[in-house]
Coordinates of C-alpha atoms in Angstrom, one line a residue:
Chain H
M287 CA 69.2 44.0 -125.7
I288 CA 68.3 43.1 -129.2
E289 CA 65.5 41.1 -130.4
E290 CA 67.0 38.2 -130.9
S291 CA 69.4 37.6 -127.9
Y292 CA 66.3 38.5 -125.6
R293 CA 64.6 35.2 -126.3
E294 CA 68.2 33.2 -126.0
E295 CA 68.5 34.8 -122.9
I296 CA 65.2 33.9 -121.7
A297 CA 65.6 30.5 -122.8
A298 CA 69.0 30.1 -121.0
A299 CA 67.6 31.5 -117.9
R300 CA 65.1 28.9 -118.0
A301 CA 67.3 26.2 -118.5
E302 CA 69.0 27.1 -115.5
G303 CA 66.0 27.3 -113.3
W304 CA 64.8 30.8 -113.4
R305 CA 61.2 31.1 -113.6
F306 CA 58.7 33.8 -114.8
A307 CA 57.7 36.4 -112.3
G308 CA 56.2 39.0 -114.6
L309 CA 56.3 41.2 -117.9
H310 CA 55.2 44.5 -118.3
A311 CA 56.0 47.2 -121.0
T312 CA 57.2 50.9 -120.1
S313 CA 54.3 53.4 -120.5
D314 CA 55.1 54.6 -123.6
G315 CA 55.7 51.0 -125.1
A316 CA 58.9 51.2 -126.4
R317 CA 60.5 48.5 -124.0
V318 CA 59.3 45.5 -122.5
R319 CA 60.7 44.0 -119.2
T320 CA 60.8 40.6 -118.1
L321 CA 60.9 39.9 -114.3
L322 CA 62.7 36.3 -113.6
A323 CA 63.4 34.8 -110.0
D324 CA 64.9 31.9 -108.9
Q325 CA 64.1 29.4 -105.9
A326 CA 66.5 31.5 -103.7
G327 CA 64.7 34.8 -104.2
A328 CA 67.0 36.3 -106.4
T329 CA 65.3 38.2 -109.3
R330 CA 66.9 39.6 -112.4
L331 CA 65.2 41.9 -115.2
E332 CA 65.5 41.3 -118.7
T333 CA 65.0 44.3 -120.9
V334 CA 64.1 44.4 -124.9
V335 CA 63.5 47.4 -126.9
A336 CA 60.4 47.1 -129.1
H337 CA 61.0 47.2 -132.9
E338 CA 58.4 49.0 -135.1
G339 CA 56.2 48.2 -131.7
A340 CA 56.7 44.3 -131.8
V341 CA 59.0 42.5 -129.2
P342 CA 59.2 38.8 -129.7
S343 CA 57.0 36.8 -127.2
I344 CA 57.9 34.3 -124.8
V345 CA 54.9 32.7 -123.9
D346 CA 56.2 29.4 -125.6
L347 CA 58.7 29.3 -123.2
F348 CA 56.7 30.4 -120.0
P349 CA 53.0 30.1 -120.8
A350 CA 52.6 32.0 -117.3
A351 CA 53.3 35.1 -119.3
G352 CA 50.3 34.9 -121.5
W353 CA 48.1 37.1 -119.6
D354 CA 51.2 39.6 -119.1
E355 CA 51.7 40.0 -123.0
R356 CA 48.0 40.0 -123.2
E357 CA 47.9 43.1 -121.3
A358 CA 50.8 45.0 -122.5
H359 CA 49.2 44.9 -125.9
D360 CA 46.0 46.4 -124.9
L361 CA 47.4 48.9 -122.2
Q362 CA 50.8 50.0 -124.0
G363 CA 49.8 48.9 -127.4
V364 CA 52.9 46.4 -127.8
D365 CA 52.9 43.8 -130.4
F366 CA 54.3 40.1 -129.7
A367 CA 55.7 38.3 -132.4
G368 CA 54.7 34.5 -132.4
H369 CA 51.5 35.2 -129.7
E370 CA 49.2 33.8 -132.1
P371 CA 46.6 34.9 -131.5
L372 CA 47.1 37.5 -129.5
R373 CA 43.6 37.7 -127.6
P374 CA 42.7 40.9 -125.8
L375 CA 42.2 40.8 -122.1
V376 CA 41.9 44.5 -120.7
D377 CA 39.9 46.0 -123.7
H378 CA 36.6 44.5 -124.0
D379 CA 35.7 43.2 -127.4
L380 CA 32.3 42.8 -127.8
R381 CA 32.7 40.4 -130.1
V382 CA 32.7 36.8 -128.1
E383 CA 35.0 35.2 -130.8
R384 CA 37.8 37.9 -130.4
W385 CA 38.2 37.1 -126.8
A386 CA 37.0 33.4 -126.3
V387 CA 38.6 30.4 -127.6
P388 CA 36.4 28.7 -130.1
V389 CA 34.6 25.5 -129.1
R390 CA 33.1 23.4 -131.8
G391 CA 31.6 19.8 -131.4
H392 CA 28.1 18.3 -131.1
D393 CA 26.3 19.5 -128.5
T394 CA 28.6 22.2 -127.0
Y395 CA 26.9 25.1 -125.6
Q396 CA 27.9 28.4 -123.6
V397 CA 27.2 29.2 -120.0
A398 CA 27.5 33.1 -119.6
V399 CA 28.0 33.9 -116.1
G400 CA 28.6 37.7 -114.6
P401 CA 29.9 40.3 -114.5
I402 CA 27.4 40.9 -112.1
H403 CA 27.1 37.3 -109.5
A404 CA 24.1 36.0 -107.7
G405 CA 25.8 37.3 -104.2
I406 CA 28.2 39.5 -102.6
I407 CA 31.0 38.6 -104.9
E408 CA 33.3 41.2 -107.0
S409 CA 32.2 41.3 -110.8
G410 CA 33.9 39.7 -113.3
H411 CA 32.6 37.1 -116.4
F412 CA 32.9 33.6 -116.7
R413 CA 32.2 32.2 -120.3
L414 CA 32.0 28.5 -119.6
H415 CA 31.9 26.1 -122.8
V416 CA 29.9 22.8 -121.8
V417 CA 28.6 19.5 -123.1
G418 CA 26.1 18.3 -121.0
E419 CA 26.9 18.8 -117.5
R420 CA 30.8 18.9 -118.0
I421 CA 33.1 22.0 -118.6
I422 CA 35.0 21.5 -121.7
H423 CA 37.0 25.1 -121.4
L424 CA 36.6 28.2 -119.3
D425 CA 37.3 31.5 -120.9
L426 CA 37.7 34.1 -118.1
R427 CA 36.7 38.1 -118.7
L428 CA 37.9 40.0 -116.0
F429 CA 39.1 43.8 -115.9
Y430 CA 35.5 45.0 -115.4
K431 CA 36.9 47.0 -112.3
H432 CA 40.1 48.5 -114.2
R433 CA 40.6 51.7 -112.8
G434 CA 43.7 52.3 -114.6
L435 CA 45.6 52.3 -110.9
E436 CA 49.1 51.7 -112.3
R437 CA 48.8 54.6 -115.1
A438 CA 47.0 56.9 -112.5
A439 CA 49.7 56.3 -110.4
E440 CA 52.8 57.7 -112.8
G441 CA 54.2 61.3 -112.0
H442 CA 53.0 61.0 -108.4
T443 CA 55.9 60.9 -105.8
L444 CA 57.3 57.5 -104.4
D445 CA 55.3 58.4 -101.2
E446 CA 52.0 59.0 -103.0
G447 CA 52.3 55.9 -105.1
L448 CA 51.8 53.8 -102.0
A449 CA 47.9 54.5 -102.3
Y450 CA 47.5 53.4 -105.8
A451 CA 49.7 49.7 -105.1
S452 CA 48.0 49.4 -101.5
R453 CA 44.2 50.3 -102.5
A454 CA 44.4 48.2 -105.6
C455 CA 42.6 45.5 -103.5
A456 CA 41.6 45.8 -99.7
A457 CA 41.9 41.9 -99.0
C458 CA 45.7 41.7 -100.1
A459 CA 46.3 45.7 -98.9
V460 CA 49.3 44.9 -96.5
A461 CA 50.9 42.6 -99.2
N462 CA 50.5 45.1 -102.1
G463 CA 51.7 47.8 -99.8
V464 CA 54.5 45.8 -98.6
A465 CA 55.7 44.8 -101.9
Y466 CA 55.2 48.8 -103.1
A467 CA 57.2 49.5 -100.2
H468 CA 60.2 47.0 -100.6
A469 CA 60.4 48.1 -104.5
C470 CA 60.9 52.0 -103.3
E471 CA 63.4 50.8 -101.0
D472 CA 65.0 48.8 -103.4
A473 CA 65.4 51.5 -105.9
L474 CA 66.3 54.1 -102.9
G475 CA 69.1 52.0 -101.4
L476 CA 67.3 51.4 -98.1
T477 CA 67.6 48.5 -96.1
P478 CA 64.8 48.3 -93.4
H479 CA 65.6 48.0 -89.6
S480 CA 64.8 44.6 -87.9
E481 CA 62.0 46.5 -86.2
L482 CA 60.6 47.6 -89.5
A483 CA 60.8 43.7 -90.6
R484 CA 59.2 42.8 -87.4
V485 CA 56.5 45.3 -87.8
R486 CA 55.7 44.9 -91.6
T487 CA 55.8 40.9 -91.0
I488 CA 53.2 41.2 -88.0
L489 CA 50.9 42.9 -90.6
L490 CA 51.3 40.4 -93.5
E491 CA 50.3 37.9 -91.1
L492 CA 47.2 39.5 -89.7
E493 CA 46.2 39.9 -93.3
R494 CA 46.7 36.2 -94.0
M495 CA 45.3 35.0 -90.6
W496 CA 42.1 36.7 -91.8
N497 CA 42.1 35.9 -95.4
H498 CA 42.8 32.4 -94.6
L499 CA 40.0 32.2 -91.8
N500 CA 37.9 34.1 -94.5
D501 CA 38.9 31.4 -97.2
L502 CA 37.8 28.6 -95.3
A503 CA 34.7 29.8 -94.6
A504 CA 34.2 30.4 -98.4
V505 CA 34.7 26.8 -98.8
C506 CA 32.2 25.8 -96.4
S507 CA 29.6 28.0 -98.3
G508 CA 30.6 26.4 -101.2
V509 CA 30.1 22.9 -100.2
G510 CA 26.5 24.5 -98.3
L511 CA 27.8 23.9 -94.6
A512 CA 26.2 26.3 -92.8
A513 CA 27.9 25.7 -89.4
G514 CA 31.4 25.4 -90.7
N515 CA 30.8 28.6 -92.2
Q516 CA 29.3 30.4 -89.4
H517 CA 32.4 29.2 -87.3
F518 CA 34.8 30.4 -89.4
A519 CA 33.1 33.8 -90.4
G520 CA 32.6 34.4 -86.7
L521 CA 36.5 34.2 -86.1
T522 CA 37.2 36.3 -89.4
E523 CA 35.5 39.2 -87.9
R524 CA 37.3 38.6 -84.5
A525 CA 40.4 38.8 -86.8
R526 CA 39.5 42.1 -88.2
R527 CA 38.5 43.4 -84.8
L528 CA 41.8 42.7 -83.9
N529 CA 43.3 44.2 -86.8
A530 CA 41.2 47.2 -85.8
K531 CA 42.4 47.5 -82.3
L532 CA 46.3 47.4 -83.1
T533 CA 46.3 49.8 -86.4
G534 CA 42.6 51.6 -86.2
H535 CA 41.7 49.9 -89.1
R536 CA 39.8 46.6 -89.8
F537 CA 41.6 46.1 -93.3
L538 CA 44.9 47.3 -92.1
F539 CA 44.5 50.4 -94.4
G540 CA 47.5 52.9 -93.8
A541 CA 49.4 50.7 -91.5
V542 CA 52.6 50.5 -94.2
R543 CA 54.5 53.4 -95.0
V544 CA 57.5 53.7 -97.5
G545 CA 60.9 53.7 -95.4
R546 CA 59.5 53.5 -92.2
S547 CA 56.6 52.4 -90.0
E548 CA 55.0 54.9 -87.5
I549 CA 52.9 52.2 -85.5
T550 CA 53.6 52.5 -81.5
L551 CA 52.0 50.1 -79.6
H552 CA 52.5 49.6 -75.7
R553 CA 53.9 46.4 -74.5
D554 CA 50.4 45.4 -72.5
D555 CA 48.6 46.1 -76.0
V556 CA 50.7 43.7 -77.8
C557 CA 50.5 40.9 -75.1
A558 CA 46.5 41.3 -75.3
A559 CA 46.8 40.6 -79.1
A560 CA 49.2 37.7 -78.9
D561 CA 46.2 36.3 -76.4
E562 CA 43.6 37.0 -78.9
V563 CA 45.9 35.0 -81.7
T564 CA 46.2 32.1 -79.1
A565 CA 42.3 32.3 -78.7
L566 CA 42.0 32.1 -82.3
R567 CA 44.5 29.5 -83.1
S568 CA 42.5 26.9 -80.7
E569 CA 39.0 27.9 -82.4
A570 CA 40.3 27.7 -85.7
R571 CA 41.6 24.2 -84.8
R572 CA 38.3 23.0 -83.2
G573 CA 36.7 24.1 -86.5
W574 CA 39.0 22.5 -88.6
R575 CA 38.8 19.4 -86.8
E576 CA 35.0 19.1 -87.2
L577 CA 35.6 19.8 -90.7
R578 CA 38.3 17.1 -91.1
F579 CA 35.8 14.7 -89.6
N580 CA 32.6 15.9 -91.5
R581 CA 31.9 13.2 -93.9
S582 CA 29.2 15.0 -96.2
F583 CA 31.9 17.8 -96.1
Q584 CA 34.8 15.9 -96.9
D585 CA 33.2 14.1 -99.3
R586 CA 32.8 17.0 -101.7
L587 CA 36.1 17.9 -101.9
P588 CA 38.7 15.7 -103.3
D589 CA 39.3 14.7 -107.0
I590 CA 37.7 18.2 -108.5
G591 CA 39.9 21.1 -109.8
V592 CA 42.8 19.2 -110.0
V593 CA 46.1 21.3 -111.0
D594 CA 48.8 18.8 -110.4
A595 CA 52.8 20.0 -109.8
A596 CA 53.7 19.5 -113.8
A597 CA 50.8 22.0 -114.5
A598 CA 51.1 24.2 -111.3
T599 CA 54.5 24.6 -112.8
R600 CA 53.9 25.6 -116.3
L601 CA 51.1 27.7 -115.4
G602 CA 53.2 29.7 -113.3
A603 CA 50.7 28.8 -109.9
V604 CA 51.7 30.7 -106.7
G605 CA 51.1 30.5 -103.0
P606 CA 48.3 27.9 -101.5
A607 CA 47.4 26.7 -104.8
A608 CA 51.1 25.9 -105.9
R609 CA 51.9 24.3 -102.4
A610 CA 48.6 22.2 -102.4
A611 CA 49.9 21.1 -105.7
G612 CA 53.6 19.8 -103.8
L613 CA 55.1 22.8 -105.1
G614 CA 57.7 24.4 -102.5
D615 CA 57.2 27.9 -103.4
D616 CA 56.7 30.4 -100.5
L617 CA 58.5 33.6 -100.7
R618 CA 58.6 33.7 -97.0
A619 CA 61.1 31.2 -97.1
S620 CA 63.6 33.8 -99.0
S621 CA 62.3 37.0 -97.7
P622 CA 65.8 38.9 -95.8
R623 CA 63.6 42.1 -95.5
L624 CA 61.0 40.5 -93.3
A625 CA 61.1 38.5 -89.9
Y626 CA 60.9 35.0 -91.4
A627 CA 63.9 33.7 -90.0
G628 CA 64.0 29.8 -90.6
F629 CA 60.6 29.8 -92.3
E630 CA 59.7 26.5 -94.3
P631 CA 57.1 26.4 -96.8
A632 CA 54.2 24.5 -95.6
R633 CA 52.5 21.2 -97.6
P634 CA 49.4 19.5 -97.1
E635 CA 49.5 15.6 -96.4
R636 CA 48.0 15.1 -99.7
A637 CA 49.5 17.4 -102.0
A638 CA 46.9 16.2 -104.9
G639 CA 46.1 19.9 -106.3
D640 CA 42.5 19.3 -105.8
V641 CA 39.9 21.2 -103.9
Q642 CA 41.0 19.1 -100.6
A643 CA 44.4 19.6 -100.6
R644 CA 43.7 23.7 -101.4
T645 CA 41.4 23.7 -98.4
E646 CA 43.7 21.5 -96.1
Q647 CA 46.8 23.7 -97.3
R648 CA 44.8 27.2 -95.5
A649 CA 44.6 25.3 -92.4
V650 CA 48.1 24.2 -92.4
E651 CA 49.2 27.9 -93.1
L652 CA 47.0 29.2 -90.7
E653 CA 48.7 27.2 -87.8
Q654 CA 51.9 28.8 -89.1
T655 CA 50.6 32.2 -89.4
F656 CA 49.5 31.8 -85.4
E657 CA 52.9 30.8 -84.7
I658 CA 54.8 33.6 -86.3
L659 CA 52.2 35.9 -84.6
E660 CA 52.5 34.6 -81.3
R661 CA 56.3 34.8 -82.0
L662 CA 56.7 38.0 -83.2
L663 CA 53.8 39.8 -80.8
D664 CA 56.4 39.8 -78.1
G665 CA 57.2 43.5 -76.2
R666 CA 56.5 46.9 -77.6
I667 CA 56.2 48.0 -81.0
G668 CA 57.8 51.4 -81.9
P669 CA 58.4 53.9 -84.6
A670 CA 61.1 52.0 -87.4
T671 CA 63.3 53.2 -90.0
A672 CA 65.1 51.9 -92.8
T673 CA 68.6 53.1 -93.2
L674 CA 70.9 53.7 -96.4
G675 CA 72.8 50.9 -97.3
A676 CA 73.1 50.7 -101.1
P677 CA 73.5 53.1 -104.0
G678 CA 69.9 54.0 -105.7
Q679 CA 68.8 52.6 -108.8
P680 CA 65.9 53.8 -111.4
I681 CA 64.1 50.7 -111.0
G682 CA 63.4 48.7 -107.8
I683 CA 61.5 45.4 -107.4
G684 CA 59.7 44.1 -104.2
R685 CA 58.2 40.7 -103.6
V686 CA 56.1 39.8 -101.1
E687 CA 54.2 36.5 -100.3
S688 CA 50.2 37.6 -100.3
P689 CA 47.7 35.2 -98.9
R690 CA 47.0 34.4 -102.4
G691 CA 50.8 34.1 -103.4
A692 CA 53.8 35.7 -104.7
T693 CA 53.1 39.3 -105.3
S694 CA 55.6 41.4 -107.4
C695 CA 55.7 45.4 -107.8
I696 CA 58.1 47.1 -109.9
V697 CA 58.5 50.9 -109.6
E698 CA 60.6 52.7 -112.2
R699 CA 61.2 56.2 -111.2
R700 CA 63.0 59.5 -112.1
D701 CA 64.2 61.0 -108.8
D702 CA 61.2 60.9 -106.3
R703 CA 58.6 60.4 -109.3
I704 CA 57.0 57.4 -110.8
E705 CA 57.5 56.7 -114.2
R706 CA 55.9 53.2 -114.4
L707 CA 54.5 51.0 -111.8
R708 CA 53.5 47.6 -111.7
L709 CA 51.8 45.2 -109.5
R710 CA 51.6 41.6 -110.4
T711 CA 49.5 39.8 -107.7
G712 CA 49.3 36.5 -106.4
S713 CA 45.6 36.7 -108.0
Y714 CA 46.8 37.5 -111.4
A715 CA 49.1 34.6 -111.5
N716 CA 46.4 32.2 -110.7
W717 CA 43.2 33.3 -112.4
P718 CA 44.4 31.4 -115.8
V719 CA 45.2 28.5 -113.3
V720 CA 41.5 28.5 -112.3
A721 CA 40.4 28.3 -115.9
Y722 CA 42.7 25.1 -116.3
A723 CA 41.3 23.5 -112.9
A724 CA 37.9 24.4 -114.0
A725 CA 38.0 22.0 -117.6
D726 CA 37.0 18.7 -117.3
N727 CA 35.2 19.2 -114.2
L728 CA 31.2 19.4 -113.6
L729 CA 29.6 22.7 -114.3
P730 CA 27.9 22.6 -110.4
D731 CA 31.6 21.8 -109.2
F732 CA 32.8 25.2 -110.5
P733 CA 31.6 27.5 -107.5
L734 CA 33.6 25.3 -105.5
I735 CA 36.5 25.1 -107.1
N736 CA 36.3 28.9 -107.5
K737 CA 36.1 29.1 -104.1
S738 CA 39.1 26.8 -103.5
F739 CA 41.6 29.6 -104.6
E740 CA 39.3 32.7 -103.7
L741 CA 41.0 35.0 -105.6
C742 CA 40.3 38.5 -105.6
Y743 CA 39.2 40.3 -108.8
A744 CA 40.1 44.0 -107.5
C745 CA 44.4 43.2 -107.6
A746 CA 44.1 41.5 -111.0
D747 CA 41.7 44.2 -112.8
R748 CA 43.8 47.2 -110.8
Chain Q
M20 CA 29.2 19.5 -86.6
L21 CA 27.2 19.5 -83.3
T22 CA 29.9 21.0 -81.7
L23 CA 30.2 23.9 -83.8
L24 CA 26.3 24.3 -84.1
R25 CA 26.7 24.1 -79.8
D26 CA 29.5 26.6 -79.9
L27 CA 27.4 28.9 -82.4
R28 CA 24.4 28.8 -80.1
R29 CA 26.6 29.7 -77.1
L30 CA 28.6 32.7 -78.7
R31 CA 24.6 33.8 -79.8
R32 CA 23.5 33.8 -76.1
H33 CA 26.8 35.6 -75.2
L34 CA 26.1 38.2 -77.8
D35 CA 22.8 38.7 -76.5
L36 CA 21.9 40.8 -79.8
A37 CA 18.9 42.9 -79.7
P38 CA 15.6 41.8 -80.9
P39 CA 13.9 42.9 -84.1
E40 CA 12.0 46.3 -83.8
R41 CA 10.8 46.3 -87.3
A42 CA 8.3 44.0 -88.9
A43 CA 9.4 44.4 -92.7
S44 CA 12.0 42.9 -94.8
L45 CA 14.1 44.1 -97.3
A46 CA 15.6 42.2 -100.5
I47 CA 18.9 43.5 -101.4
R48 CA 20.8 43.1 -104.7
H49 CA 24.3 43.7 -104.3
V50 CA 26.2 45.2 -107.5
D51 CA 30.4 45.5 -107.5
A52 CA 30.7 48.6 -109.8
G53 CA 34.3 49.0 -109.4
S54 CA 35.4 48.6 -105.6
C55 CA 38.8 47.3 -103.8
N56 CA 36.4 44.3 -102.4
G57 CA 36.9 46.1 -98.8
C58 CA 32.8 46.9 -98.8
Q59 CA 32.1 43.4 -100.1
H60 CA 34.1 42.0 -97.4
E61 CA 32.7 43.9 -94.8
L62 CA 29.0 43.0 -96.1
T63 CA 29.6 39.6 -96.2
L64 CA 30.5 39.3 -92.2
L65 CA 26.8 40.8 -92.0
S66 CA 25.6 37.6 -92.2
S67 CA 28.0 36.4 -89.4
P68 CA 26.8 35.4 -86.5
Y69 CA 28.4 38.7 -84.7
Y70 CA 25.5 40.6 -86.8
D71 CA 23.0 38.0 -88.2
L72 CA 21.4 40.5 -90.3
Q73 CA 18.8 37.7 -91.5
R74 CA 16.8 38.3 -88.0
F75 CA 15.8 41.7 -89.2
G76 CA 14.5 40.3 -92.4
L77 CA 17.4 41.8 -94.5
G78 CA 18.7 39.4 -97.3
I79 CA 20.7 39.4 -100.5
V80 CA 18.7 37.9 -103.1
A81 CA 20.2 36.4 -106.5
S82 CA 18.4 38.4 -109.2
P83 CA 17.6 42.1 -109.4
R84 CA 13.9 41.0 -110.4
H85 CA 13.4 40.2 -106.5
A86 CA 15.2 43.1 -105.0
D87 CA 13.7 46.2 -103.0
V88 CA 17.4 47.8 -102.9
L89 CA 20.4 48.0 -105.4
L90 CA 23.4 48.1 -103.3
V91 CA 26.5 50.0 -105.2
T92 CA 30.0 49.6 -104.2
G93 CA 32.7 51.1 -105.7
A94 CA 33.5 54.1 -108.5
V95 CA 31.5 53.5 -111.3
T96 CA 33.8 52.1 -114.0
S97 CA 33.7 52.5 -117.6
R98 CA 33.1 48.8 -117.9
M99 CA 30.4 48.2 -115.2
H100 CA 28.3 51.5 -116.3
E101 CA 26.0 49.6 -118.7
P102 CA 26.0 46.3 -116.5
L103 CA 24.7 48.5 -113.7
L104 CA 22.0 50.2 -115.5
V105 CA 20.7 46.8 -116.9
A106 CA 20.5 45.7 -113.3
Y107 CA 18.5 49.0 -112.3
A108 CA 16.3 48.7 -115.3
A109 CA 15.3 44.8 -114.3
M110 CA 14.1 46.0 -110.7
P111 CA 10.6 46.5 -109.9
E112 CA 8.9 49.7 -108.4
P113 CA 9.3 50.5 -105.9
R114 CA 13.0 50.5 -105.7
R115 CA 15.7 52.1 -104.0
V116 CA 19.3 52.7 -104.6
A117 CA 21.9 52.5 -101.8
A118 CA 25.5 53.7 -102.4
L119 CA 27.9 52.0 -100.2
G120 CA 31.5 53.1 -99.2
D121 CA 33.7 56.4 -100.0
C122 CA 34.4 55.2 -103.5
A123 CA 30.5 54.9 -104.4
L124 CA 29.9 58.6 -103.2
G125 CA 32.7 59.9 -105.1
C126 CA 35.4 60.5 -102.2
N127 CA 39.2 60.0 -102.4
V128 CA 38.7 57.7 -105.8
L129 CA 41.6 56.5 -107.3
G130 CA 42.0 55.6 -110.9
T131 CA 42.1 57.5 -114.4
A132 CA 39.9 59.8 -116.2
D133 CA 39.0 57.1 -118.6
T134 CA 38.1 54.2 -116.6
I135 CA 35.9 55.9 -113.9
V136 CA 32.3 57.3 -115.1
G137 CA 31.5 59.1 -111.7
P138 CA 30.1 58.3 -108.6
V139 CA 26.7 56.2 -108.1
D140 CA 24.5 59.5 -108.1
T141 CA 25.5 60.4 -111.4
I142 CA 24.1 57.3 -113.0
L143 CA 21.1 56.1 -110.6
P144 CA 19.0 58.3 -108.1
V145 CA 20.6 57.5 -104.5
D146 CA 18.3 57.3 -101.8
L147 CA 20.8 56.4 -99.3
R148 CA 24.4 57.0 -98.4
I149 CA 26.8 55.0 -96.7
P150 CA 30.0 56.7 -96.0
G151 CA 33.0 54.9 -94.8
C152 CA 36.2 53.3 -96.3
P153 CA 35.2 50.7 -96.1
P154 CA 32.2 51.2 -93.7
T155 CA 32.1 48.7 -90.9
P156 CA 29.3 46.0 -90.6
E157 CA 27.7 48.2 -88.1
V158 CA 27.6 51.1 -89.9
I159 CA 26.3 49.0 -92.8
A160 CA 23.6 47.4 -90.5
H161 CA 22.6 50.6 -88.9
A162 CA 22.1 52.5 -92.5
L163 CA 20.1 49.5 -93.9
L164 CA 18.0 49.1 -91.4
G165 CA 16.9 52.6 -91.4
L166 CA 14.9 52.0 -94.6
I167 CA 12.7 49.6 -93.3
S168 CA 9.8 51.4 -91.2
P169 CA 9.4 50.6 -87.7
L170 CA 6.9 48.3 -86.6
P171 CA 3.5 50.2 -86.6
V172 CA 2.3 50.8 -83.5
A173 CA -2.1 50.5 -83.0
A174 CA -3.2 53.8 -81.7
D175 CA -4.8 51.9 -78.5
D176 CA -1.7 50.1 -77.9
P177 CA -0.9 50.1 -74.4
R178 CA 3.0 49.9 -75.6
R179 CA 2.2 53.1 -77.5
P180 CA 4.2 56.0 -75.8

């Protein structure tokens, strides 16, 4: 596509209701591809050829493309005309004024947090611009954990590439792995057999189960409610033990394969797992009821870290954070490759987009997850495959709803080798939303606001 | 809330965890030098009711200046190299370094040559190696407790074997 028509095409797609789902440059920086998605789950890829190393920016049309363009500039050397200033993102420039937004005025000062945090937390740097106790602006500097996974995967076979996508992050290993497997299968023209769809859906929901339990424990700890934290931490432990029992690994590592599944489970083991899910369901409900009616807990949550529906749409928020703002986005409602027939996105009673709504969203979604698991954990699980149903293509796209939101994976291949791997996770999409949510709140509320998103650094940094 | 506290008390009674055999404490400072977050998630659960490592005097402290042990997870990335050295330099003597997880030990690390500096022992003197991908909370607990000497028993103590 030539440069001028690229922007026109993107603008027209936006007017038709298509939304931004990712942007990446090819390894040589010669082309830039924009992934768009519609509400029904359809995707399209718009490619523009770089002219003298530059392509037009679309950040004015889709602010959500901001990080993607900055990353493509830092890693593939592409310039984005119209993206001013194009601040470094993955590159760590020592000069603060290069990567942080200048904040001027009376009594403004900066609070620098990280990269090493005071607890068991991943590494990343927050630069808070503050007046008194009020946060004026937050600049995030992540990518301390950048391991170059996408580049390292290039040249490997499609089977070998799975490790690079799924091991980007332990908390989203299944979601990233299934997104990668879907992308490969899309490129190879494979359609998963219904048993394969069932096994993967079980794995995805097992992952969501422990993550959401963990997130509720995290919010309790953010509030300082030890009893709630311990209750949900205990349930997280039980959920991980269940993972180990079913797949031999507490984080379900190695359970996802490209084009097949090798998990075999006897009917009795599946039945026992369903019983444990039911037990966890009743324990989680008890815990949530306690939290709901605990005044000192509930008083801390409303009206802080607000991201309303308009802001969530503009910033491209995904997952529980978007649904807590009232958006009905959940890729599970449009996943023909998975066993989510009849799924409808859940929303909290009060979709205000604040810490309270995001917390409640986890509890509401946990109910759905328990229900899906109880339904699918019925009868033996056997090896499963995908069947050849369509012609192969050089580029495959896979999209999966991870515990933190829509995760897109794009695989560009030559025969059986990876030419370019791109993984855009829910955390990557939502980090700029955290920065937005923090502004205008009190500094001591920031840890709680951050925990209400509970994003991964690892799958953003890759 | 009383319900949850009662439940937790019951769970603790049911789990019947062994009483501490050691009478020392260990202050741990964790540094993520480039992990996939798996080791952190397991480390977090060490304070869950199923392990409750605080009962052995093991605690995570907020500053390396308060720490006896620097617990490092992940293969050390080029961007975390410097912060890791700064954290180590801030620790008082005697100080020890524990490398947690296969990546920190340099096994099966994924990444490019220019982003990964190397395993922890190429950067700091490692005293304790905890393998696993990630190591389970049991393995982590067992290894860390090994850093605390057993309760000293007096020569005339009848409990002495």
